[in-house]
Structure formats: C-alpha cells, structure tokens
Amino acid sequence: MSTEIATKSTKYWQGISQALTEEMDRDERVVLVGEDVGRAGGPYGLTRGLQDRFGADRVRDTPISEAVLMGLGVGSGAVGLRPIVEVMFFDFAMLMMDQLINQGAKYRYFTGHPLPLTVRAMCGAGGHNGAQHSQNIEAWFCGVPGLKVAMSSNARDAKGLLKSAVRDDDPTLIIETQGLLRDRFDVPVVDDLLIPLGVADVRRTGTDVTVVATGRMVPRAVEAAEGLADEISVEVVDPRTISPLDTATILESVAKTGRLVVAQEALSPCSVAAEVCSLAAEHCFAELKAPPVRVTPDFTNVPTPLPLVEARVPQADTIAAAIRTTLA
Amino acid sequence: MVTSIDDQLDALGASTDPALGRYATMQLCRRFEETVHDQFHSEQGVPGPLHLAIGQEAVAVGACHDLRTTDVITSTHRGHHHCIAKGARTDRMMAELLGRRPGYSHGRGGSMHIAIPEIGLLGTNGIVGGGIPIATGAAYGLQVQKRDDVVICFFGEGAAAEGVLAEALNVASLWKLPIVFLCENNQYVELAAQDLHVAGEIWRRGTGYAVPGVHVDGNDVDAVTAAVGEAVERARTGGGPTIIEALTFRWFGHYAGDKAAFRTDEEVELGRAGDPIVRARKALDPVVVAEVDRVVEDEIASALRFALSSPVSGPDVLSLNHLASV
Ligand SMILES: Cc1ncc(C[n+]2csc(CCOP(=O)(O)OP(=O)(O)O)c2C)c(N)n1
C-alpha cells in the first residue's frame, strides 16, 4: 500500500518562519539574535510574531554590530544555548568572519565540546540589491573544517535543513536566497520535517546528463531538464549541503550519465562548481564522455536593476544549452 | 597517597587566608611560566610560540580569585596565568604547551588555544580582541538562562584598539549584561610601547556607553580583587557591565625569544621593581610562604615530569574533534 504524503503549497519564507517557530517551541534553549528580528518582525517579515510569542530574551534585537552579533552566537552556544544568528545580508558575514571562522568553527577542535550554533544568512540574489547585498560567497565558507554549510533551493529544504541545523551539535551556516522568498513550493505535511545535513537530493532522475545545481539555479535546472525531456534524459542533483558535500550521490550520478553540468549563481573560480568538476575529473575520469561544463555568471559584480541581474545569471535556457553541448 | 595541590595549600591556610591563597596562585603562575620558558630555551624547545605573562600575575589571580567554576572568562594570546587562575591543571597545560598527547587540545593547539569549557575558560586566543565578542555572547547566554554567573573578559591595551570593544561595550550596556571588561595594560603592544597604540585612557572608554570605568594598580593583587570583586558583584545582581583597566608590566619581550629591543634596560628594571609577587609576600609569614613555595615547586616539577613523560602528539591527533556528525 502506498502512503502518499500530503503536501501544502508553501512560500519559501513561510518554510523558514515555520522552522523557527517549531524549533523555538520545542526547545527553550533555542534563541534567535539579529538586526531587527524582534520588534520589527525581521527585515523580510519572516520573524513576525516570534518576539511576542517567545519573549525579548529569546528573540533579541541587536545593534548593528556584526562581529559581536556572531560572538553572541559563539559565546551563548558555549554556555548552554542553541543560538540562531540571523545575518541580514550574506555580504555582511564579511564583518563576522573572525567570530565564525577563527572562533566558532574551531571551538570543537580546541575543546572537544559541541557548539550548537546555527547561522542563517540571507543572500540577496534575485533581488535588486546591488553589488554589496547580493553576493553568492558560499564557497568562501566551504574550506573550513568544523563548519557545515547548507543552501536551500525550495521551501521544504529551507524548513527542514534549518530544523536539522538547530538540532545539530556543529556550527552550521545556512544560506537562504531572497529571490526565492515569495516562490511557492509543495511542502510535505508532517509533524516534524527534518532534512538531514550532508545528504544531496536527486530532484529528477535521468540517464544522459547530470546537472548539479544550487540555490536559485535548482528550479531553473529542473525547468531546463523538463524542457529537454523528449530528447535528453537529465538527472538534476541539488547538493543542499555544500560542505561537506555528499560526494557519493553526486559521483554516482556522474558515473552513471558520464556527462556533467554544474549551475550556480556564484562566480566560477574556486567555487562549488569548480569543486564538483574536480571531483568528477578525479573520480569519474573513465566514465566521462564529455568535458564537464560550468554554468555561472561572468566574472563581474552584481548589478542593481533586476533586468541586469537576470541578464547576468544563468536562465533555464542557458542551462539547457549547456546540457546540449555535452552531447554535441 | 598523593594529595592534590589544593589540599596541600589548604592545609597551609590558603583557603582561610585569601591573601595567602592569592599568593600561592600567583607563585604557581610564575613558576609555571618560568619553567616553560626554560623549556623553550632547552634543546628540545617548545613547539610553538609562547607569550609570557610573567609580572602580570596579580591581574589574573586577583580577578579570578573569588570566581565560581561556573563563572566564565575569556583570555588572550598571553593567557597562561588566566588559565591557572581559573583552575586549569598545570600538568595538562604543560603537556599542551610541549605538544603532548594528554594536553588540553591533544597537544596540537599550544599556548594560544587552550579552552576548557568545564571550568568556564572559553579560551586563550590567537586573535587579538577575539575573546571580546565571545565573552559578550557568553554573558548574554548566562542572562537568558537566568543564571547568576558572570563573565570576565580579559584583553590587552593593544586589543582595546579593535572595533569589537566598541560594539561589545554598547551591547553590554544596552542589555545590562553580567560582564566585566578587564584591560590588562602591560604597557607594551607587540613590539612597541603603548604610546603608539593607545589614545586617552582605556578605563574611561565606557563613559559614552554609560559603562562605569575603574582603574586599579594591576600589581597589587588585593586591590585587583577588591575592584573586580565590586564589579563582579554588580554584574551578578543585574547591575550590568564595568570596564576596568589594571596597570601592570610585561617583564619579557612580546614572545619568548624576543630580545625586546624596543625598550631600555633601565625601563625594564624600573618595571620589574613593581613585582606583584614580592609585594604580596611582604604581608605574609615567611615560614608559611616558604612552605607554599615548596608545594608550588613540587607541583610544577611534577607537571613538567608528567608532560615530558607523556607521548609526543603524532599525526593520529590531526583529525580529532572537527565535527560532531557527518
Ligand atoms: C587580530 C590580530 N592582529 C594582530 C595580531 C598580532 N599580535 C599578536 S599579540 C599583539 C599585540 C597585542 O597587544 P596587547 O593586546 O596589548 O597584548 P600584550 O601582547 O601586550 O599582552 C599583536 C599585534 C593578532 N594576533 N591578531
């Protein structure tokens, strides 16, 4: 007997909001700290009502002090809380680097003790936010032992990854994407939606080409795959956790199809796409039937007007064209 | 049966006479560091940098003397004395500094990476000012949990130039956090006198944030205990943060091996004349002091024996303790 799990159409921001509410409800050690998260209900409105419900101690508005904001996560996590630090724009993490990388990510290495710190960073990609509020700098965080990095591409994962991160005993950075906030996705209706860290999602199975995509590029990769369905069988893999990568799932797919396209909104050099291509070259050399292809923006800064933003980043047809080149 | 150093010192009156207790801990810090310093110059050396706090013991010991194990401190790159004053074991510290397996971080961290959460030590630190945001976060954590524990955040006068201090003072004052910002001014910042680094007076820097400021003679352990004790009491009872500047003197160069060419012999001689240990000893019974010194000597000798007889950490420790899962 098949047990169909019911789903509900849910906006990406609602997934995040539900995760915060559920986890704070479940465990009183969970606190949320950030700029305008409390009284104002969050710069994106997704923490609205949380302070009324959980109090100003647990939903704490901070001054504009990013280094100390990350320190609030590290220090309070070290004395018994399970903090969630909200980074209003991912770009602002640059002002928090010491606390996250030099301190938090090394806490377990120095002490042997857990640091249950969750960092939620809202990447401005897909908005009209300009070059200091839209950068996909996720690769910078992927070379850090002691830090997990995840990136959600839909409401289900935004919710389930966040809930898992809050319960996880390691510092975990979750990158959310502004351009997806109002998009709707089917989210399973279950009591406790947990998406495990470290496990990729095969979004669509196929046999000719593997497309690995992250963040906003995942829906586009799926759209490209569906558009080509009559001629090419495309498998789409969303790593979800980008450090540590679920290399087994990715490589299994590449070994099967023998062709690889990687699509991301981040710049190409030294990126997650570069890493995935290297892994394929190292481990699937014999199976590869064509050179791997990276689909990324050109090596330029992010513009402000939306039409320019979209002119710069891969679209479904850019990804489709790249898929075709691997079969040419 | 071997009795612990605490029991032996208690038998000499260290727990009933606070002045004697503080003296004993200062002497323990001093002898620990002198011993590591000797190791540094020994044939095998010390496998990492060493920043000695010799001469500064009164600040750490005076500040930590009345703390509970559950109180929290953050330390600095120059923090052996903070660790010992907060209750770290000298044998495991010695093992860590000498790169041995039973060190607090399996001998792979060294002097700047000793962190022992179970005694409230959230770390010495390789990043100048790096402990300041952590201390602030710990204070927030204690406040949310409604614990009446407090945080002491040690930092140098050089670290006072880091922007995080301004952020932390503002946040701590806004939220009335249970924290004492304790600037240990040893008059030198890395390879220069503090006049290259410090504008005005650090203890006054709380003024604009409505954080009370206090300055104290950092070579007078009783005065440090009194000043910090008052601030700790205020922090414990919801009165919020204090910034304290304790003036002391760094006896050696920036790191072990540094010839300290940036200062004159006369300057050093004058500075060392303020030796906090000599000062504390004056008020005590010389017979008891001699006994205490002997106990300390035994403790340090056994810590060194422990370290030297422990296995040198090998590549098997490299991958330990990175992630809890995955
Ligand atoms: C962020 C950072 N900048 C620079 C250094 C190099 N450094 C190590 S100790 C030190 C001087 C710190 O001076 P102070 O805080 O007064 O402490 P002291 O060494 O005098 O005890 C410097 C510049 C560092 N470790 N971290």
XYZ file of C-alpha atoms and ligand atoms in Angstrom:
680
model
C 0.000 0.000 0.000
C 1.495 3.322 -0.962
C 1.345 6.037 1.621
C 1.110 9.303 -0.254
C 2.297 12.134 1.955
C 0.057 15.147 1.583
C 1.731 18.399 0.601
C 0.816 22.007 1.070
C 1.737 24.903 -1.172
C 4.069 26.998 0.939
C 6.139 30.072 0.261
C 9.871 29.796 0.852
C 9.776 32.441 3.596
C 6.995 30.577 5.343
C 9.124 27.458 5.450
C 11.822 29.379 7.293
C 9.342 31.010 9.589
C 7.706 27.692 10.451
C 11.060 26.120 11.221
C 11.960 28.949 13.602
C 8.628 28.754 15.395
C 8.652 24.988 15.707
C 12.221 24.772 16.966
C 11.822 27.603 19.470
C 8.644 25.956 20.674
C 10.318 22.611 21.046
C 13.449 23.676 22.907
C 13.731 26.700 25.125
C 17.496 26.801 24.677
C 16.927 27.946 21.102
C 17.283 31.711 20.733
C 17.285 33.999 17.717
C 19.582 37.030 17.595
C 19.861 39.536 14.804
C 19.213 43.000 13.496
C 15.503 43.878 13.544
C 14.454 40.275 14.141
C 12.311 41.136 17.151
C 10.206 44.243 17.406
C 10.196 44.863 13.666
C 9.469 41.247 12.788
C 12.529 40.878 10.620
C 13.794 42.730 7.579
C 11.803 40.272 5.443
C 8.875 39.915 7.854
C 9.615 36.275 8.405
C 10.200 36.571 12.157
C 6.965 38.449 12.740
C 5.249 37.392 15.950
C 8.223 35.472 17.311
C 9.159 38.031 19.922
C 5.584 38.234 21.215
C 5.498 34.501 21.454
C 8.938 33.748 22.890
C 9.927 36.986 24.611
C 12.656 39.537 24.055
C 15.308 37.399 25.729
C 14.950 34.632 23.191
C 14.227 36.820 20.195
C 16.794 39.520 20.647
C 17.224 42.653 18.582
C 20.878 43.532 18.339
C 22.551 46.802 17.453
C 24.298 46.968 14.089
C 27.365 45.182 15.400
C 28.041 42.184 13.202
C 31.217 40.968 14.872
C 29.597 40.944 18.277
C 26.410 39.510 16.765
C 28.335 36.430 15.661
C 30.070 36.454 19.052
C 26.639 36.273 20.682
C 26.162 33.010 18.854
C 29.569 31.607 19.730
C 29.572 32.682 23.378
C 25.975 31.793 24.175
C 26.361 28.470 22.380
C 29.369 27.760 24.571
C 27.394 28.294 27.783
C 24.345 26.191 27.014
C 22.084 27.897 24.477
C 21.366 26.747 20.931
C 21.569 30.107 19.194
C 20.434 31.054 15.722
C 22.259 34.080 14.360
C 20.484 35.909 11.566
C 22.683 37.639 9.017
C 20.526 40.226 7.296
C 22.500 40.004 4.069
C 25.062 37.294 3.392
C 27.551 40.004 2.377
C 27.573 41.244 5.996
C 29.153 37.962 7.044
C 32.396 39.608 5.947
C 32.215 41.658 9.142
C 31.737 38.483 11.178
C 34.454 36.306 9.737
C 36.730 36.181 12.763
C 33.989 35.049 15.095
C 32.634 32.444 12.697
C 35.832 31.026 11.205
C 38.576 31.666 13.749
C 36.431 31.166 16.809
C 33.174 29.241 16.336
C 34.348 26.762 13.723
C 37.398 25.891 15.828
C 35.644 25.585 19.156
C 35.264 21.845 18.992
C 38.825 21.420 17.749
C 40.144 23.295 20.763
C 37.794 21.958 23.410
C 36.214 18.708 22.261
C 32.878 20.272 23.193
C 29.950 20.865 20.831
C 28.991 24.316 19.601
C 25.352 24.110 18.522
C 25.387 27.335 16.520
C 23.141 27.954 13.525
C 23.790 30.909 11.268
C 21.103 31.939 8.792
C 22.397 34.201 6.084
C 20.028 35.752 3.569
C 21.709 36.007 0.218
C 20.261 38.925 -1.708
C 20.493 37.157 -5.063
C 17.401 37.624 -7.160
C 16.563 40.959 -5.609
C 17.578 44.402 -6.799
C 20.080 44.923 -4.054
C 23.303 45.702 -5.850
C 26.877 44.608 -5.536
C 27.152 44.729 -1.722
C 23.860 42.975 -0.974
C 23.648 40.123 -3.473
C 26.836 38.138 -3.463
C 26.954 34.370 -3.506
C 30.093 33.950 -1.413
C 29.250 30.459 -0.188
C 32.483 28.931 -1.472
C 34.453 31.074 0.980
C 32.951 29.055 3.811
C 33.338 25.619 2.284
C 37.035 25.248 3.027
C 36.599 25.499 6.770
C 36.957 22.347 8.860
C 34.449 22.403 11.701
C 31.797 24.340 9.806
C 28.893 22.889 7.859
C 27.363 24.872 5.033
C 23.946 24.287 3.515
C 21.954 26.112 0.888
C 18.242 25.759 0.334
C 16.546 25.909 -3.052
C 12.911 25.475 -2.007
C 10.552 25.855 0.943
C 10.760 22.238 2.046
C 14.523 22.290 2.337
C 14.595 25.805 3.787
C 12.433 24.472 6.572
C 13.881 21.008 7.013
C 17.537 21.988 6.777
C 17.044 24.783 9.295
C 15.321 22.487 11.764
C 18.134 19.959 11.408
C 20.780 22.631 11.843
C 19.211 23.853 15.073
C 19.366 20.323 16.475
C 22.852 19.701 15.160
C 25.823 19.978 17.505
C 28.104 21.635 14.940
C 28.257 25.231 13.745
C 26.153 25.301 10.598
C 25.726 28.091 8.101
C 22.514 28.017 6.120
C 22.290 30.212 3.075
C 18.810 31.358 2.161
C 18.031 33.239 -1.009
C 15.984 36.395 -1.234
C 14.904 35.788 -4.809
C 13.029 32.684 -3.693
C 11.227 34.226 -0.707
C 7.829 34.562 -2.339
C 8.014 31.492 -4.534
C 5.651 28.648 -3.705
C 6.687 25.040 -3.269
C 4.961 21.856 -2.215
C 5.961 21.058 1.329
C 5.072 17.719 2.916
C 2.562 17.996 5.706
C 4.323 16.144 8.507
C 4.756 16.847 12.203
C 8.460 17.302 12.141
C 10.009 17.990 8.763
C 13.727 17.292 9.018
C 16.022 17.335 6.010
C 19.303 15.725 7.020
C 22.525 17.697 6.648
C 25.078 16.141 4.343
C 22.582 14.466 2.051
C 22.028 15.584 -1.541
C 18.640 15.475 -3.197
C 18.220 13.857 -6.582
C 15.477 16.141 -7.812
C 14.911 14.326 -11.041
C 16.363 11.106 -12.327
C 17.852 10.757 -15.778
C 20.428 8.786 -17.693
C 22.155 11.081 -20.220
C 23.421 14.112 -18.313
C 23.840 15.078 -14.655
C 23.102 18.659 -13.696
C 24.293 19.692 -10.260
C 22.651 22.968 -9.252
C 22.455 25.097 -6.121
C 20.074 27.718 -4.747
C 18.070 29.625 -7.338
C 19.583 27.563 -10.117
C 17.846 24.399 -8.950
C 14.351 25.327 -10.145
C 15.925 26.534 -13.392
C 17.835 23.300 -13.851
C 14.636 21.325 -13.319
C 12.844 23.541 -15.818
C 15.631 23.009 -18.349
C 15.515 19.264 -17.796
C 11.773 19.160 -18.280
C 12.030 21.219 -21.452
C 14.517 18.723 -22.892
C 12.699 15.639 -21.673
C 11.687 14.482 -25.145
C 15.251 14.363 -26.422
C 17.607 14.138 -23.431
C 17.217 12.361 -20.110
C 18.588 14.752 -17.489
C 19.266 13.982 -13.841
C 19.201 17.003 -11.502
C 21.060 16.870 -8.202
C 20.784 19.549 -5.531
C 23.631 19.010 -3.040
C 21.724 21.005 -0.358
C 24.683 20.703 1.982
C 27.682 22.146 0.163
C 30.205 21.422 2.924
C 30.732 18.609 3.495
C 29.432 17.640 0.047
C 27.527 14.422 -0.475
C 30.143 13.275 -2.955
C 28.760 9.754 -3.102
C 25.432 10.837 -4.558
C 26.991 13.309 -6.967
C 29.652 10.918 -8.244
C 27.258 8.044 -8.555
C 25.129 10.163 -10.831
C 28.090 11.374 -12.912
C 29.411 7.836 -13.252
C 26.001 6.768 -14.486
C 25.426 9.546 -17.029
C 29.029 10.289 -17.990
C 28.174 13.947 -18.512
C 28.202 16.839 -16.039
C 26.849 20.372 -15.998
C 27.085 22.468 -12.843
C 24.898 25.551 -12.488
C 25.286 28.132 -9.763
C 24.705 31.819 -9.121
C 28.179 32.218 -7.594
C 31.210 33.153 -9.663
C 33.085 30.312 -11.223
C 36.700 30.446 -9.945
C 37.364 28.321 -6.844
C 33.662 27.727 -6.366
C 31.343 24.842 -5.519
C 31.001 24.256 -9.276
C 34.776 24.110 -9.583
C 34.882 21.621 -6.729
C 32.229 19.377 -8.253
C 34.002 19.385 -11.619
C 37.297 18.491 -9.917
C 35.669 15.632 -8.070
C 34.221 14.323 -11.306
C 37.580 14.555 -13.050
C 39.332 12.803 -10.184
C 36.846 10.034 -9.615
C 34.889 9.579 -12.849
C 37.579 10.178 -15.449
C 36.975 6.876 -17.145
C 33.215 7.320 -17.283
C 33.190 10.895 -18.557
C 32.040 11.153 -22.155
C 32.398 14.913 -22.425
C 34.205 17.685 -20.548
C 32.248 18.963 -17.531
C 30.651 22.372 -18.033
C 30.193 25.168 -15.504
C 27.235 27.492 -15.949
C 27.792 30.612 -13.896
C 27.656 34.387 -14.260
C 30.605 36.053 -15.948
C 33.327 37.289 -13.606
C 31.538 40.552 -12.866
C 29.880 42.268 -9.938
C 26.154 42.074 -9.305
C 24.178 44.997 -10.764
C 21.170 46.614 -9.119
C 18.347 46.739 -11.738
C 16.541 43.420 -11.934
C 16.714 43.082 -15.716
C 20.502 43.362 -15.473
C 20.587 40.931 -12.559
C 18.799 38.370 -14.678
C 20.862 39.162 -17.761
C 23.928 38.214 -15.752
C 22.840 34.927 -14.169
C 22.071 31.590 -15.853
C 18.478 31.040 -17.005
C 16.753 27.759 -17.744
C 17.652 28.063 -21.434
C 21.314 28.820 -20.623
C 21.407 25.630 -18.621
C 19.604 23.749 -21.424
C 22.167 24.983 -23.929
C 24.990 23.786 -21.697
C 23.345 20.383 -21.402
C 23.222 20.137 -25.186
C 26.920 20.933 -25.529
C 27.783 17.846 -23.509
C 26.012 15.725 -26.129
C 27.324 17.534 -29.166
C 48.573 8.595 48.577
C 49.204 11.776 46.665
C 47.333 14.806 47.895
C 46.307 17.455 45.402
C 47.950 20.838 45.411
C 44.688 22.361 46.591
C 44.614 20.113 49.652
C 48.217 20.831 50.448
C 47.727 24.571 50.169
C 44.528 24.358 52.196
C 46.490 22.629 54.937
C 48.774 25.661 54.954
C 45.812 28.010 55.333
C 45.351 29.103 51.720
C 41.589 28.734 51.806
C 41.097 30.555 55.080
C 43.563 33.351 54.352
C 42.653 34.820 50.944
C 45.909 36.774 50.748
C 47.878 33.563 51.138
C 45.668 31.803 48.596
C 46.262 34.533 46.049
C 49.976 34.494 46.729
C 50.077 30.757 46.150
C 48.242 31.013 42.841
C 50.469 33.853 41.654
C 53.533 31.851 42.536
C 52.084 28.886 40.670
C 51.576 31.039 37.561
C 55.071 32.478 37.822
C 56.813 29.172 38.299
C 54.751 27.572 35.554
C 55.806 30.202 33.068
C 59.423 30.306 34.179
C 59.535 26.570 33.737
C 58.053 26.672 30.241
C 60.435 29.493 29.436
C 63.339 27.233 30.448
C 61.889 24.518 28.243
C 61.734 26.999 25.401
C 65.481 27.510 25.699
C 66.171 23.822 26.237
C 67.437 21.595 23.485
C 64.051 20.167 22.568
C 62.352 23.555 22.801
C 58.635 24.291 22.803
C 56.801 23.505 19.564
C 55.008 26.832 19.262
C 55.020 30.487 20.227
C 54.949 31.496 23.868
C 53.755 34.833 25.177
C 54.737 35.105 28.812
C 52.672 36.980 31.368
C 55.416 36.987 33.947
C 54.961 40.103 36.065
C 51.226 40.303 35.323
C 50.036 37.575 37.679
C 48.173 39.869 40.053
C 45.642 40.841 37.394
C 44.586 37.289 36.577
C 44.753 35.986 40.108
C 43.130 38.990 41.748
C 40.303 38.936 39.202
C 39.615 35.202 39.306
C 40.186 34.586 42.983
C 36.559 34.859 44.017
C 35.019 33.461 40.842
C 32.991 30.266 40.749
C 33.793 27.399 38.443
C 30.578 28.217 36.585
C 31.650 31.815 36.002
C 33.214 32.350 32.612
C 36.362 34.054 31.400
C 37.859 34.742 28.002
C 41.602 35.110 27.780
C 44.176 36.251 25.240
C 47.346 35.175 23.444
C 49.114 35.904 26.737
C 46.928 33.833 28.991
C 48.677 31.082 30.952
C 48.028 32.982 34.170
C 44.336 33.399 33.354
C 44.028 29.659 32.770
C 45.752 28.717 36.018
C 43.843 31.322 37.999
C 40.574 29.892 36.652
C 41.558 26.406 37.725
C 43.305 24.746 34.789
C 45.570 21.852 35.727
C 49.224 22.697 35.303
C 50.120 19.187 34.145
C 47.701 19.165 31.232
C 48.623 22.745 30.351
C 52.299 21.864 30.381
C 51.519 18.856 28.202
C 49.643 21.081 25.762
C 52.471 23.592 25.519
C 55.012 20.841 24.995
C 52.928 19.190 22.274
C 51.995 16.080 24.226
C 49.025 13.778 23.827
C 47.265 14.490 27.190
C 47.330 18.253 26.637
C 44.014 20.045 26.773
C 43.814 20.026 22.969
C 45.815 16.836 22.416
C 48.988 18.867 22.186
C 48.110 20.297 18.813
C 46.845 23.713 19.882
C 49.543 25.096 22.135
C 49.611 28.240 24.197
C 47.074 30.323 22.271
C 44.426 27.611 22.001
C 43.737 26.396 25.495
C 39.997 26.355 26.108
C 38.377 24.412 28.938
C 34.611 24.985 28.999
C 34.126 22.753 32.032
C 35.933 25.314 34.199
C 34.436 28.290 32.403
C 37.509 29.051 30.336
C 36.344 29.927 26.824
C 39.828 30.152 25.545
C 43.112 31.866 25.243
C 43.091 33.288 21.733
C 45.339 33.791 18.752
C 43.257 36.715 17.584
C 43.805 39.974 19.419
C 40.381 41.031 20.681
C 38.865 37.720 19.560
C 37.599 36.914 23.033
C 35.621 40.134 23.381
C 32.590 39.134 21.262
C 32.651 35.617 22.733
C 32.606 36.999 26.260
C 29.693 39.232 25.333
C 27.838 36.266 23.883
C 28.534 34.162 26.956
C 27.162 36.950 29.147
C 24.025 37.051 27.019
C 23.739 33.263 27.338
C 24.022 33.415 31.119
C 21.441 36.179 31.257
C 18.910 34.285 29.125
C 19.336 31.203 31.310
C 18.781 33.380 34.384
C 21.999 32.129 35.904
C 23.732 34.426 38.363
C 27.138 33.652 36.912
C 29.285 36.362 35.395
C 31.897 36.791 32.675
C 35.302 38.400 32.914
C 36.714 39.403 29.559
C 40.482 39.862 29.692
C 42.141 41.884 26.955
C 45.308 43.862 26.446
C 45.647 47.590 25.875
C 46.533 46.747 22.279
C 43.254 44.884 21.858
C 41.412 47.975 23.046
C 42.036 49.386 19.562
C 39.944 46.647 17.962
C 36.471 47.748 16.913
C 34.822 44.865 18.695
C 35.392 46.585 22.030
C 33.135 49.445 20.994
C 30.471 47.020 19.771
C 30.696 44.992 22.966
C 30.504 47.956 25.346
C 27.410 49.208 23.563
C 25.637 45.848 23.588
C 26.632 45.038 27.171
C 25.352 48.377 28.398
C 22.107 48.238 26.399
C 21.293 44.799 27.769
C 22.909 45.170 31.222
C 24.959 42.070 30.639
C 26.768 40.378 33.544
C 30.273 41.112 32.312
C 33.471 42.808 33.412
C 35.758 44.075 30.656
C 39.195 43.833 32.194
C 42.003 45.547 30.329
C 45.334 44.205 31.441
C 47.630 47.051 30.493
C 51.183 45.724 30.495
C 52.427 48.909 28.787
C 53.596 47.253 25.561
C 51.767 46.245 22.423
C 53.653 43.613 20.489
C 56.948 45.310 19.592
C 56.278 48.839 20.780
C 55.397 50.871 23.804
C 51.741 51.637 24.181
C 52.138 55.281 23.145
C 51.985 54.089 19.522
C 48.620 52.464 20.145
C 46.563 53.942 22.908
C 44.749 57.278 22.867
C 43.373 58.595 26.122
C 42.627 56.207 28.931
C 41.038 52.855 28.349
C 39.121 52.761 31.628
C 37.295 55.904 30.518
C 36.120 54.371 27.271
C 32.888 53.176 28.806
C 31.741 56.711 29.515
C 29.879 57.289 26.270
C 28.161 53.941 26.658
C 27.184 54.553 30.289
C 29.512 51.771 31.407
C 31.282 52.649 34.662
C 35.078 52.696 34.474
C 37.631 51.903 37.153
C 41.403 51.914 37.169
C 43.470 49.912 39.537
C 47.090 49.117 40.307
C 47.470 45.815 38.496
C 50.494 44.851 40.550
C 48.509 44.985 43.786
C 46.627 41.728 43.925
C 44.441 42.787 46.840
C 43.422 45.964 45.043
C 42.581 43.986 41.908
C 40.465 41.556 43.910
C 38.606 44.426 45.523
C 37.982 46.354 42.308
C 36.992 43.347 40.243
C 35.021 41.917 43.143
C 32.868 45.023 43.248
C 32.268 44.907 39.506
C 31.509 41.176 39.648
C 29.019 41.748 42.428
C 27.262 44.426 40.411
C 27.204 42.158 37.361
C 25.817 39.244 39.376
C 22.996 41.289 40.761
C 21.809 42.718 37.466
C 23.748 45.989 37.605
C 25.408 45.476 34.233
C 28.943 45.813 32.894
C 32.056 47.584 34.135
C 35.296 48.372 32.371
C 38.428 48.119 34.474
C 41.977 48.964 33.494
C 44.672 47.299 35.569
C 48.142 48.740 35.075
C 50.934 46.216 35.215
C 54.213 45.485 33.456
C 55.356 42.904 30.926
C 58.703 41.557 32.089
C 59.774 39.943 28.857
C 59.599 40.651 25.155
C 56.477 40.048 23.146
C 57.232 36.356 22.717
C 59.765 34.017 24.241
C 62.958 34.638 22.350
C 62.128 38.271 21.559
C 65.067 40.441 22.657
C 62.687 43.352 23.228
C 64.952 45.868 21.533
C 62.133 48.399 21.785
C 62.893 49.218 25.401
C 65.856 50.055 27.626
C 67.292 48.031 30.480
C 66.509 50.862 32.883
C 62.883 50.823 31.826
C 62.717 47.099 32.448
C 64.429 47.347 35.792
C 62.009 50.008 36.909
C 59.045 47.987 35.710
C 60.163 44.802 37.372
C 60.616 46.602 40.657
C 56.839 46.529 40.939
C 56.843 42.716 41.135
C 53.369 41.768 42.410
C 54.640 38.578 43.992
C 57.332 40.266 46.040
C 54.697 42.750 47.101
C 52.211 40.110 48.188
C 54.867 38.136 50.015
C 55.726 41.089 52.272
C 52.471 40.845 54.166
C 52.760 37.111 54.795
C 54.503 34.908 57.326
C 57.858 33.938 55.746
C 57.722 30.451 57.212
C 54.342 29.764 55.624
C 55.486 31.356 52.367
C 58.454 29.000 52.242
C 56.098 26.063 52.696
C 53.815 27.348 49.952
C 56.764 27.834 47.649
C 57.819 24.246 48.250
C 54.341 22.934 47.429
C 54.276 25.036 44.259
C 57.722 23.820 43.294
C 56.624 20.208 43.676
C 53.520 20.837 41.650
C 55.390 22.414 38.764
C 58.113 19.771 38.848
C 55.501 17.069 38.669
C 53.631 18.892 35.879
C 56.848 19.023 33.890
C 57.600 15.364 34.586
C 54.085 14.483 33.502
C 54.443 16.411 30.259
C 57.896 15.149 29.414
C 56.963 11.550 30.105
C 53.797 11.785 28.003
C 53.888 10.778 24.355
C 54.573 13.479 21.815
C 51.400 14.013 19.795
C 51.584 12.304 16.443
C 49.594 12.602 13.242
C 46.828 10.482 14.764
C 45.545 13.568 16.620
C 45.176 15.675 13.495
C 41.652 14.753 12.576
C 40.180 14.554 16.078
C 37.258 16.773 17.079
C 36.294 18.599 13.949
C 32.621 17.802 13.557
C 30.196 16.039 15.868
C 28.459 14.331 12.953
C 28.579 13.752 9.159
C 43.742 40.440 15.020
C 45.202 40.347 15.305
N 46.016 41.331 14.904
C 47.337 41.265 15.175
C 47.860 40.183 15.836
C 49.365 40.087 16.122
N 49.564 40.368 17.572
C 49.679 39.388 18.465
S 49.793 39.977 20.024
C 49.733 41.560 19.508
C 49.795 42.692 20.480
C 48.659 42.722 21.408
O 48.846 43.706 22.358
P 48.068 43.698 23.717
O 46.633 43.473 23.463
O 48.424 44.951 24.435
O 48.611 42.434 24.492
P 50.069 42.152 25.031
O 50.772 41.394 23.932
O 50.702 43.437 25.367
O 49.878 41.305 26.202
C 49.613 41.615 18.127
C 49.539 42.867 17.347
C 46.970 39.149 16.215
N 47.394 38.045 16.810
N 45.654 39.281 15.971
